[in-house]
Short mmCIF file of C-alpha atoms in Angstrom, two decimals:
data_model
loop_
_atom_site.label_atom_id
_atom_site.label_comp_id
_atom_site.label_asym_id
_atom_site.label_seq_id
_atom_site.Cartn_x
_atom_site.Cartn_y
_atom_site.Cartn_z
CA MET A 1 -69.02 109.49 -16.53
CA THR A 2 -71.60 107.82 -18.71
CA GLU A 3 -71.22 110.06 -21.73
CA ASP A 4 -69.14 107.63 -23.77
CA ARG A 5 -72.01 105.22 -24.40
CA PHE A 6 -74.19 107.97 -25.89
CA ALA A 7 -73.81 109.24 -29.45
CA ALA A 8 -73.05 112.98 -29.54
CA THR A 9 -75.62 113.69 -32.22
CA PRO A 10 -76.34 117.21 -33.53
CA GLN A 11 -79.68 119.00 -33.52
CA PRO A 12 -82.30 117.13 -35.58
CA PRO A 13 -83.17 116.41 -38.28
CA TYR A 14 -80.82 113.51 -38.96
CA TRP A 15 -81.29 109.80 -39.63
CA ALA A 16 -81.23 106.67 -37.45
CA VAL A 17 -80.79 103.02 -38.40
CA ILE A 18 -82.37 100.94 -35.63
CA PHE A 19 -81.00 97.39 -35.72
CA SER A 20 -82.74 95.06 -33.24
CA ASN A 21 -81.26 91.59 -33.35
CA GLN A 22 -81.06 88.20 -31.70
CA ARG A 23 -77.63 86.56 -31.83
CA ALA A 24 -77.34 82.93 -32.88
CA ASP A 25 -75.27 80.58 -30.69
CA GLY A 26 -71.48 80.69 -30.96
CA ASP A 27 -69.12 83.47 -31.98
CA ALA A 28 -67.80 82.31 -35.39
CA GLY A 29 -65.85 85.52 -35.88
CA TYR A 30 -68.68 87.79 -34.76
CA ALA A 31 -66.79 89.82 -32.14
CA ASP A 32 -63.95 90.68 -34.51
CA MET A 33 -66.29 91.61 -37.33
CA ALA A 34 -68.51 93.69 -35.06
CA ALA A 35 -65.49 95.69 -33.86
CA ARG A 36 -64.34 96.14 -37.45
CA MET A 37 -67.78 97.38 -38.54
CA VAL A 38 -67.82 99.99 -35.75
CA GLU A 39 -64.39 101.18 -36.90
CA LEU A 40 -65.41 101.20 -40.56
CA ALA A 41 -68.75 102.92 -40.00
CA ALA A 42 -67.01 105.70 -38.08
CA GLN A 43 -64.92 106.44 -41.18
CA GLN A 44 -67.96 106.86 -43.43
CA PRO A 45 -69.00 110.34 -44.59
CA GLY A 46 -72.09 111.45 -42.70
CA PHE A 47 -71.63 109.07 -39.74
CA LEU A 48 -72.84 110.84 -36.56
CA GLY A 49 -72.42 108.15 -33.90
CA MET A 50 -73.69 104.84 -32.60
CA GLU A 51 -75.31 103.43 -29.45
CA SER A 52 -75.36 99.71 -28.75
CA THR A 53 -76.28 97.28 -25.99
CA ARG A 54 -77.05 93.56 -25.61
CA ASP A 55 -78.35 91.50 -22.71
CA ALA A 56 -77.18 88.08 -21.51
CA SER A 57 -79.79 86.32 -23.68
CA GLY A 58 -78.16 87.73 -26.81
CA PHE A 59 -80.88 90.24 -27.66
CA GLY A 60 -79.25 93.46 -28.81
CA ILE A 61 -80.19 96.87 -30.15
CA THR A 62 -77.70 98.99 -32.09
CA VAL A 63 -78.71 102.43 -33.35
CA SER A 64 -76.41 104.24 -35.76
CA TYR A 65 -76.97 107.89 -36.64
CA TRP A 66 -76.38 109.48 -40.04
CA ALA A 67 -76.50 112.93 -41.59
CA SER A 68 -78.58 111.88 -44.60
CA GLU A 69 -80.23 109.00 -46.42
CA ALA A 70 -77.40 109.18 -48.95
CA ALA A 71 -74.87 108.48 -46.17
CA ILE A 72 -76.87 105.39 -45.14
CA ALA A 73 -77.02 104.20 -48.76
CA ALA A 74 -73.25 104.62 -49.17
CA TRP A 75 -72.62 102.61 -45.99
CA LYS A 76 -75.00 99.89 -47.19
CA ALA A 77 -73.03 99.71 -50.46
CA ASN A 78 -69.63 99.41 -48.75
CA ALA A 79 -68.09 96.12 -49.92
CA GLU A 80 -66.72 95.03 -46.55
CA HIS A 81 -70.03 95.87 -44.89
CA GLN A 82 -71.88 93.85 -47.54
CA GLU A 83 -69.77 90.81 -46.70
CA ALA A 84 -70.46 91.31 -42.97
CA ARG A 85 -74.18 91.55 -43.68
CA ARG A 86 -74.05 88.32 -45.69
CA LEU A 87 -72.33 86.53 -42.78
CA GLY A 88 -74.78 88.10 -40.36
CA ARG A 89 -77.73 86.63 -42.20
CA SER A 90 -76.13 83.21 -42.65
CA GLN A 91 -74.36 82.76 -39.30
CA TRP A 92 -74.51 85.40 -36.58
CA TYR A 93 -78.17 86.30 -36.23
CA ALA A 94 -81.20 84.18 -35.46
CA GLY A 95 -83.34 87.15 -36.45
CA PHE A 96 -83.35 90.90 -36.81
CA GLU A 97 -85.41 93.97 -37.58
CA LEU A 98 -83.74 96.90 -39.31
CA ARG A 99 -85.61 100.18 -39.46
CA VAL A 100 -84.51 103.39 -41.15
CA ALA A 101 -85.98 106.48 -39.52
CA ARG A 102 -85.73 110.25 -39.68
CA VAL A 103 -85.10 111.78 -36.24
CA GLU A 104 -87.31 114.83 -35.80
CA ARG A 105 -86.80 115.74 -32.13
CA ALA A 106 -84.34 114.88 -29.38
CA TYR A 107 -84.04 115.44 -25.62
CA ARG A 108 -81.10 114.83 -23.33
CA MET A 109 -80.39 114.42 -19.62
CA ARG A 110 -77.04 113.88 -17.88
CA LYS A 111 -75.94 113.79 -14.27
CA GLY A 112 -72.54 113.82 -12.67
CA MET B 1 -88.37 81.11 -30.84
CA THR B 2 -86.96 84.61 -30.80
CA GLU B 3 -90.03 86.39 -32.12
CA ASP B 4 -91.28 87.59 -28.77
CA ARG B 5 -88.49 90.14 -28.31
CA PHE B 6 -89.29 91.86 -31.61
CA ALA B 7 -92.14 94.31 -32.06
CA ALA B 8 -94.60 93.16 -34.72
CA THR B 9 -94.76 96.54 -36.42
CA PRO B 10 -96.79 97.21 -39.59
CA GLN B 11 -95.49 98.49 -42.90
CA PRO B 12 -93.92 101.95 -42.56
CA PRO B 13 -94.46 104.79 -42.14
CA TYR B 14 -94.91 104.82 -38.37
CA TRP B 15 -93.06 106.45 -35.47
CA ALA B 16 -90.31 105.33 -33.10
CA VAL B 17 -89.25 106.72 -29.72
CA ILE B 18 -85.62 105.71 -29.18
CA PHE B 19 -84.76 105.88 -25.47
CA SER B 20 -81.05 105.24 -24.77
CA ASN B 21 -80.31 105.36 -21.08
CA GLN B 22 -77.82 104.66 -18.33
CA ARG B 23 -79.31 103.39 -15.09
CA ALA B 24 -78.23 104.92 -11.79
CA ASP B 25 -77.20 102.59 -8.97
CA GLY B 26 -79.90 100.86 -6.95
CA ASP B 27 -83.44 99.87 -7.84
CA ALA B 28 -85.59 102.28 -5.77
CA GLY B 29 -88.81 100.95 -7.31
CA TYR B 30 -87.48 100.97 -10.86
CA ALA B 31 -88.32 97.37 -11.81
CA ASP B 32 -91.95 97.67 -10.69
CA MET B 33 -92.42 101.01 -12.43
CA ALA B 34 -90.77 99.79 -15.64
CA ALA B 35 -93.12 96.80 -15.76
CA ARG B 36 -96.09 99.08 -15.09
CA MET B 37 -95.04 101.46 -17.90
CA VAL B 38 -94.83 98.57 -20.39
CA GLU B 39 -98.33 97.51 -19.37
CA LEU B 40 -99.67 101.06 -19.53
CA ALA B 41 -98.03 101.92 -22.87
CA ALA B 42 -99.54 98.79 -24.42
CA GLN B 43 -103.01 100.13 -23.54
CA GLN B 44 -102.45 103.46 -25.31
CA PRO B 45 -104.18 104.15 -28.63
CA GLY B 46 -101.67 103.92 -31.45
CA PHE B 47 -99.14 101.78 -29.57
CA LEU B 48 -97.51 99.36 -32.04
CA GLY B 49 -94.94 97.56 -29.90
CA MET B 50 -91.69 97.88 -27.98
CA GLU B 51 -88.17 96.41 -28.05
CA SER B 52 -85.84 96.70 -25.08
CA THR B 53 -82.49 95.43 -23.87
CA ARG B 54 -79.87 96.36 -21.27
CA ASP B 55 -76.35 95.09 -20.61
CA ALA B 56 -74.74 94.27 -17.26
CA SER B 57 -73.29 97.80 -16.98
CA GLY B 58 -76.80 99.24 -16.91
CA PHE B 59 -76.75 100.77 -20.39
CA GLY B 60 -80.11 100.15 -22.03
CA ILE B 61 -81.98 100.97 -25.21
CA THR B 62 -85.77 100.82 -25.40
CA VAL B 63 -87.54 101.60 -28.66
CA SER B 64 -91.31 102.01 -28.63
CA TYR B 65 -93.31 102.21 -31.86
CA TRP B 66 -96.38 104.36 -32.47
CA ALA B 67 -98.90 104.93 -35.22
CA SER B 68 -98.65 108.72 -35.15
CA GLU B 69 -97.08 111.73 -33.48
CA ALA B 70 -100.44 112.34 -31.79
CA ALA B 71 -100.22 108.91 -30.14
CA ILE B 72 -96.76 109.78 -28.78
CA ALA B 73 -98.02 113.11 -27.48
CA ALA B 74 -100.95 111.44 -25.72
CA TRP B 75 -98.62 108.92 -24.06
CA LYS B 76 -96.32 111.75 -22.96
CA ALA B 77 -99.30 113.50 -21.38
CA ASN B 78 -100.47 110.40 -19.44
CA ALA B 79 -100.43 111.32 -15.74
CA GLU B 80 -98.94 108.07 -14.46
CA HIS B 81 -96.27 108.21 -17.17
CA GLN B 82 -95.46 111.81 -16.21
CA GLU B 83 -94.84 110.72 -12.63
CA ALA B 84 -92.60 107.87 -13.85
CA ARG B 85 -90.64 110.32 -16.00
CA ARG B 86 -90.19 112.64 -13.03
CA LEU B 87 -88.81 109.76 -10.92
CA GLY B 88 -86.65 108.65 -13.84
CA ARG B 89 -84.97 112.03 -14.03
CA SER B 90 -84.53 112.36 -10.28
CA GLN B 91 -83.63 108.77 -9.31
CA TRP B 92 -83.40 106.01 -11.88
CA TYR B 93 -81.25 107.37 -14.68
CA ALA B 94 -77.73 108.76 -14.67
CA GLY B 95 -78.38 110.00 -18.19
CA PHE B 96 -80.49 109.46 -21.26
CA GLU B 97 -81.11 110.46 -24.86
CA LEU B 98 -84.67 110.38 -26.16
CA ARG B 99 -85.19 110.71 -29.90
CA VAL B 100 -88.49 110.82 -31.76
CA ALA B 101 -88.20 109.52 -35.32
CA ARG B 102 -90.39 108.68 -38.28
CA VAL B 103 -89.71 105.15 -39.59
CA GLU B 104 -89.57 105.22 -43.37
CA ARG B 105 -88.35 101.72 -44.28
CA ALA B 106 -88.03 98.36 -42.50
CA TYR B 107 -86.45 94.97 -43.22
CA ARG B 108 -86.83 91.69 -41.35
CA MET B 109 -85.03 88.36 -41.04
CA ARG B 110 -86.04 85.32 -38.95
CA LYS B 111 -84.75 81.79 -38.67
CA GLY B 112 -86.13 78.69 -37.02
#
């Protein structure tokens, strides 16, 4: 019943992009662009899944999972994604940390 | 103004433990234990910081950062943490994914 929020990642190794961010006030097209980026990322070669959550204060963490560093580089170079990143820096985020990491081990638990 | 939610991590490489989780219904001591685990983790050798958020549906992501794999292993072996993990599996979480990853690159943006 809770499976849909978890990314169905394969056995490690694979890669993770950890994006911790604080939203700025107002929407200014954010919701539409965020939905579009999820759709677009899912079409990229090497995309393995995404997990995302945000609390009422606007602090969010999104982790996307990728098969390789090359897949992350190709996504970073995507033109539509580049425009979204530009708007993110100028309008949507008060701050962020983006970390690129290689997943070495993974453990899972599910009930129900 | 938003800095306090971000972990002040050093230059990579370092390690990240990505804990994506769905809370089960009810508190059953969760809030107290979660606060205690944050306090206890911060006392561990090699602890570099933590970022955490959860939405109203109970889906949360907590990422803790560590100087080495050995530091993660020592935290995993901590007796009080082991008891918290046991209760987490039996009571607090409907499901989780825990991934151990080596952070290779990091980028930062702050305003205000």
